Amino acid sequence: MIEGPRLAALVASRVCHDMAEPMNALIQGLEMLKENDTAGKNGDAIALMEHGVAKAWAKLEFFRFAFAGGGAAGGDGDGHLEEARAVAEKLYGALKPALEWRAPAVTMPRATLKVAMNALFIANESLPKGGVVTVDAARAGDIVEIRIGCAGPRAGVRPATWAALQGELPEDGYPGPVAQPLLTGILARQTGVEILQRSGDGAVEIVLRSPHFAMA
Amino acid sequence: MRTCLVVDDSRVIRKVARRILEDLRFRVEEAGDGLEALTFCRKAMPEAVLLDWNMPVMSGIDFLRALRKERGGESPIVVFCTTENDIDHISEAIKAGADEYIMKPFDGDILQSKFIEAGLLTHEAA
């Protein structure tokens, strides 16, 4: 029997793989359209397509990194938190909240990079009205913490999301938004990452702690 | 002027790549599969090859392995394009002799920066 998270990664990988080619055609086709529209006759249509293409592209790269485990997040050995930065910045470019990356260099097992990227997605959902997501890292005693701050109106991790992160299965079926935190929780436990939540003052902080994180 | 051979089974994708590469001041030649590409290289080795991974007749990796065994075949800088998410595929291609890879999807800016990383362009030229 193949284990659940491994199978989920393979399915996600297949989906991302099959979407890459048509996405490529859309991106490059749009570039050609823009070049040929020097008179600006199709400005509105091009702007609409640009918006859609940018969002789809950012999400595809995020899914590839966070779920499929391809590219930087794939494989064994150590990786760096910084590797998630470009994907995260592109993702947040297409989302409502702004992203501020303040984290110093953190060395971490590649498998835990997926957890960090998933936590960044949960941060977005914790800011329904937009706001600012900050990424930082610091030592707390002898352990390194990655701190993802969410500040904005109605900031808060949804209770159903938090329960799923803890591995609590919903009682009445699986609503769409639960799958991602459920998988994040499983990956975190598998890779020895503890996820905490700290809140106060209209802001919430999602904290990832692991003895396997290292700072210079 | 340096030559870049674009190897892809899609005529439209070759056209798109030609547009970007000509802007970067390459002379562009096209091949529709690995075998055509190999035939071209035997006649005139290009300075660069932009290589698609999945092609009929002769795939990207088969072409790459064959190219590196040819006389003078070690000289072209090969940048390959892939939709594979799997890190194993990428290391396989690097082992077969690729210099740089691009994950699809990509735009003109990404292609340009990969060509700079592969040493085919300088920041000034781009």
PDB file of N, CA and C in Angstrom, chain B residues 5-8 30-46 49 51 55 57-74 76 78:
ATOM      1  N   LEU B   5      19.707  26.458 -32.067  1.00  0.00           N
ATOM      2  CA  LEU B   5      18.801  25.489 -32.680  1.00  0.00           C
ATOM      3  C   LEU B   5      17.640  25.247 -31.713  1.00  0.00           C
ATOM      4  N   VAL B   6      16.431  25.489 -32.203  1.00  0.00           N
ATOM      5  CA  VAL B   6      15.236  25.264 -31.374  1.00  0.00           C
ATOM      6  C   VAL B   6      14.636  23.916 -31.762  1.00  0.00           C
ATOM      7  N   VAL B   7      14.567  23.013 -30.801  1.00  0.00           N
ATOM      8  CA  VAL B   7      14.068  21.670 -31.084  1.00  0.00           C
ATOM      9  C   VAL B   7      12.764  21.459 -30.331  1.00  0.00           C
ATOM     10  N   ASP B   8      11.670  21.407 -31.094  1.00  0.00           N
ATOM     11  CA  ASP B   8      10.349  21.216 -30.485  1.00  0.00           C
ATOM     12  C   ASP B   8       9.425  20.680 -31.556  1.00  0.00           C
ATOM     13  N   GLU B  30      15.500  25.676 -36.800  1.00  0.00           N
ATOM     14  CA  GLU B  30      14.474  24.880 -36.143  1.00  0.00           C
ATOM     15  C   GLU B  30      14.567  23.409 -36.515  1.00  0.00           C
ATOM     16  N   ALA B  31      14.196  22.555 -35.555  1.00  0.00           N
ATOM     17  CA  ALA B  31      14.072  21.124 -35.830  1.00  0.00           C
ATOM     18  C   ALA B  31      12.834  20.608 -35.110  1.00  0.00           C
ATOM     19  N   GLY B  32      12.102  19.712 -35.779  1.00  0.00           N
ATOM     20  CA  GLY B  32      10.829  19.237 -35.248  1.00  0.00           C
ATOM     21  C   GLY B  32      10.931  18.019 -34.347  1.00  0.00           C
ATOM     22  N   ASP B  33      12.083  17.390 -34.339  1.00  0.00           N
ATOM     23  CA  ASP B  33      12.309  16.272 -33.412  1.00  0.00           C
ATOM     24  C   ASP B  33      13.810  16.056 -33.233  1.00  0.00           C
ATOM     25  N   GLY B  34      14.150  15.132 -32.360  1.00  0.00           N
ATOM     26  CA  GLY B  34      15.556  14.912 -32.017  1.00  0.00           C
ATOM     27  C   GLY B  34      16.395  14.457 -33.193  1.00  0.00           C
ATOM     28  N   LEU B  35      15.774  13.661 -34.067  1.00  0.00           N
ATOM     29  CA  LEU B  35      16.523  13.128 -35.201  1.00  0.00           C
ATOM     30  C   LEU B  35      16.881  14.239 -36.191  1.00  0.00           C
ATOM     31  N   GLU B  36      15.892  15.081 -36.467  1.00  0.00           N
ATOM     32  CA  GLU B  36      16.146  16.243 -37.338  1.00  0.00           C
ATOM     33  C   GLU B  36      17.243  17.123 -36.742  1.00  0.00           C
ATOM     34  N   ALA B  37      17.174  17.272 -35.415  1.00  0.00           N
ATOM     35  CA  ALA B  37      18.143  18.124 -34.722  1.00  0.00           C
ATOM     36  C   ALA B  37      19.549  17.551 -34.855  1.00  0.00           C
ATOM     37  N   LEU B  38      19.641  16.234 -34.724  1.00  0.00           N
ATOM     38  CA  LEU B  38      20.950  15.571 -34.820  1.00  0.00           C
ATOM     39  C   LEU B  38      21.522  15.723 -36.237  1.00  0.00           C
ATOM     40  N   THR B  39      20.649  15.574 -37.226  1.00  0.00           N
ATOM     41  CA  THR B  39      21.071  15.740 -38.615  1.00  0.00           C
ATOM     42  C   THR B  39      21.612  17.156 -38.838  1.00  0.00           C
ATOM     43  N   PHE B  40      20.900  18.130 -38.269  1.00  0.00           N
ATOM     44  CA  PHE B  40      21.346  19.516 -38.397  1.00  0.00           C
ATOM     45  C   PHE B  40      22.726  19.714 -37.770  1.00  0.00           C
ATOM     46  N   CYS B  41      22.874  19.165 -36.557  1.00  0.00           N
ATOM     47  CA  CYS B  41      24.127  19.365 -35.815  1.00  0.00           C
ATOM     48  C   CYS B  41      25.319  18.720 -36.533  1.00  0.00           C
ATOM     49  N   ARG B  42      25.047  17.618 -37.230  1.00  0.00           N
ATOM     50  CA  ARG B  42      26.144  16.953 -37.953  1.00  0.00           C
ATOM     51  C   ARG B  42      26.663  17.835 -39.084  1.00  0.00           C
ATOM     52  N   LYS B  43      25.782  18.671 -39.631  1.00  0.00           N
ATOM     53  CA  LYS B  43      26.183  19.567 -40.720  1.00  0.00           C
ATOM     54  C   LYS B  43      26.843  20.828 -40.179  1.00  0.00           C
ATOM     55  N   ALA B  44      26.230  21.387 -39.127  1.00  0.00           N
ATOM     56  CA  ALA B  44      26.750  22.646 -38.557  1.00  0.00           C
ATOM     57  C   ALA B  44      26.408  22.705 -37.078  1.00  0.00           C
ATOM     58  N   MET B  45      27.444  22.570 -36.236  1.00  0.00           N
ATOM     59  CA  MET B  45      27.180  22.609 -34.794  1.00  0.00           C
ATOM     60  C   MET B  45      26.732  24.012 -34.363  1.00  0.00           C
ATOM     61  N   PRO B  46      25.569  24.128 -33.736  1.00  0.00           N
ATOM     62  CA  PRO B  46      25.153  25.450 -33.256  1.00  0.00           C
ATOM     63  C   PRO B  46      25.868  25.788 -31.933  1.00  0.00           C
ATOM     64  N   VAL B  49      21.466  25.155 -27.975  1.00  0.00           N
ATOM     65  CA  VAL B  49      20.298  24.350 -28.343  1.00  0.00           C
ATOM     66  C   VAL B  49      19.228  24.569 -27.274  1.00  0.00           C
ATOM     67  N   LEU B  51      16.005  22.903 -26.119  1.00  0.00           N
ATOM     68  CA  LEU B  51      15.556  21.538 -26.386  1.00  0.00           C
ATOM     69  C   LEU B  51      14.306  21.173 -25.598  1.00  0.00           C
ATOM     70  N   MET B  55       9.250  14.576 -27.211  1.00  0.00           N
ATOM     71  CA  MET B  55       9.046  14.689 -28.651  1.00  0.00           C
ATOM     72  C   MET B  55       8.941  13.300 -29.256  1.00  0.00           C
ATOM     73  N   VAL B  57       9.631  10.498 -32.333  1.00  0.00           N
ATOM     74  CA  VAL B  57      10.793  10.081 -33.138  1.00  0.00           C
ATOM     75  C   VAL B  57      12.054   9.966 -32.270  1.00  0.00           C
ATOM     76  N   MET B  58      12.566  11.072 -31.770  1.00  0.00           N
ATOM     77  CA  MET B  58      13.718  10.988 -30.875  1.00  0.00           C
ATOM     78  C   MET B  58      13.517  12.033 -29.783  1.00  0.00           C
ATOM     79  N   SER B  59      13.419  11.562 -28.544  1.00  0.00           N
ATOM     80  CA  SER B  59      13.094  12.477 -27.448  1.00  0.00           C
ATOM     81  C   SER B  59      14.274  13.393 -27.134  1.00  0.00           C
ATOM     82  N   GLY B  60      14.015  14.375 -26.318  1.00  0.00           N
ATOM     83  CA  GLY B  60      15.044  15.342 -25.949  1.00  0.00           C
ATOM     84  C   GLY B  60      16.271  14.686 -25.350  1.00  0.00           C
ATOM     85  N   ILE B  61      16.029  13.757 -24.422  1.00  0.00           N
ATOM     86  CA  ILE B  61      17.175  13.159 -23.730  1.00  0.00           C
ATOM     87  C   ILE B  61      17.965  12.229 -24.650  1.00  0.00           C
ATOM     88  N   ASP B  62      17.261  11.536 -25.548  1.00  0.00           N
ATOM     89  CA  ASP B  62      17.962  10.655 -26.488  1.00  0.00           C
ATOM     90  C   ASP B  62      18.831  11.476 -27.442  1.00  0.00           C
ATOM     91  N   PHE B  63      18.272  12.604 -27.861  1.00  0.00           N
ATOM     92  CA  PHE B  63      19.041  13.506 -28.721  1.00  0.00           C
ATOM     93  C   PHE B  63      20.291  14.011 -27.990  1.00  0.00           C
ATOM     94  N   LEU B  64      20.064  14.404 -26.728  1.00  0.00           N
ATOM     95  CA  LEU B  64      21.163  14.981 -25.947  1.00  0.00           C
ATOM     96  C   LEU B  64      22.315  13.980 -25.786  1.00  0.00           C
ATOM     97  N   ARG B  65      21.953  12.741 -25.456  1.00  0.00           N
ATOM     98  CA  ARG B  65      22.987  11.697 -25.294  1.00  0.00           C
ATOM     99  C   ARG B  65      23.735  11.470 -26.602  1.00  0.00           C
ATOM    100  N   ALA B  66      22.961  11.428 -27.710  1.00  0.00           N
ATOM    101  CA  ALA B  66      23.585  11.208 -29.018  1.00  0.00           C
ATOM    102  C   ALA B  66      24.484  12.389 -29.397  1.00  0.00           C
ATOM    103  N   LEU B  67      23.988  13.604 -29.123  1.00  0.00           N
ATOM    104  CA  LEU B  67      24.742  14.810 -29.465  1.00  0.00           C
ATOM    105  C   LEU B  67      26.097  14.832 -28.763  1.00  0.00           C
ATOM    106  N   ARG B  68      26.085  14.495 -27.481  1.00  0.00           N
ATOM    107  CA  ARG B  68      27.332  14.589 -26.715  1.00  0.00           C
ATOM    108  C   ARG B  68      28.382  13.572 -27.177  1.00  0.00           C
ATOM    109  N   LYS B  69      27.926  12.541 -27.939  1.00  0.00           N
ATOM    110  CA  LYS B  69      28.888  11.554 -28.469  1.00  0.00           C
ATOM    111  C   LYS B  69      29.428  11.956 -29.835  1.00  0.00           C
ATOM    112  N   GLU B  70      28.762  12.946 -30.447  1.00  0.00           N
ATOM    113  CA  GLU B  70      29.196  13.389 -31.784  1.00  0.00           C
ATOM    114  C   GLU B  70      30.520  14.144 -31.702  1.00  0.00           C
ATOM    115  N   ARG B  71      31.213  14.182 -32.857  1.00  0.00           N
ATOM    116  CA  ARG B  71      32.430  14.977 -32.958  1.00  0.00           C
ATOM    117  C   ARG B  71      32.057  16.464 -32.830  1.00  0.00           C
ATOM    118  N   GLY B  72      32.613  17.140 -31.849  1.00  0.00           N
ATOM    119  CA  GLY B  72      32.267  18.553 -31.611  1.00  0.00           C
ATOM    120  C   GLY B  72      30.956  18.730 -30.845  1.00  0.00           C
ATOM    121  N   GLY B  73      30.335  17.600 -30.508  1.00  0.00           N
ATOM    122  CA  GLY B  73      29.002  17.640 -29.877  1.00  0.00           C
ATOM    123  C   GLY B  73      29.019  18.063 -28.425  1.00  0.00           C
ATOM    124  N   GLU B  74      30.245  18.202 -27.883  1.00  0.00           N
ATOM    125  CA  GLU B  74      30.311  18.650 -26.481  1.00  0.00           C
ATOM    126  C   GLU B  74      30.227  20.165 -26.380  1.00  0.00           C
ATOM    127  N   PRO B  76      28.031  22.680 -27.931  1.00  0.00           N
ATOM    128  CA  PRO B  76      26.833  23.514 -27.779  1.00  0.00           C
ATOM    129  C   PRO B  76      26.337  23.556 -26.329  1.00  0.00           C
ATOM    130  N   VAL B  78      23.394  23.468 -24.013  1.00  0.00           N
ATOM    131  CA  VAL B  78      22.038  22.939 -24.175  1.00  0.00           C
ATOM    132  C   VAL B  78      21.168  23.350 -22.992  1.00  0.00           C
TER     133      VAL B  78
END
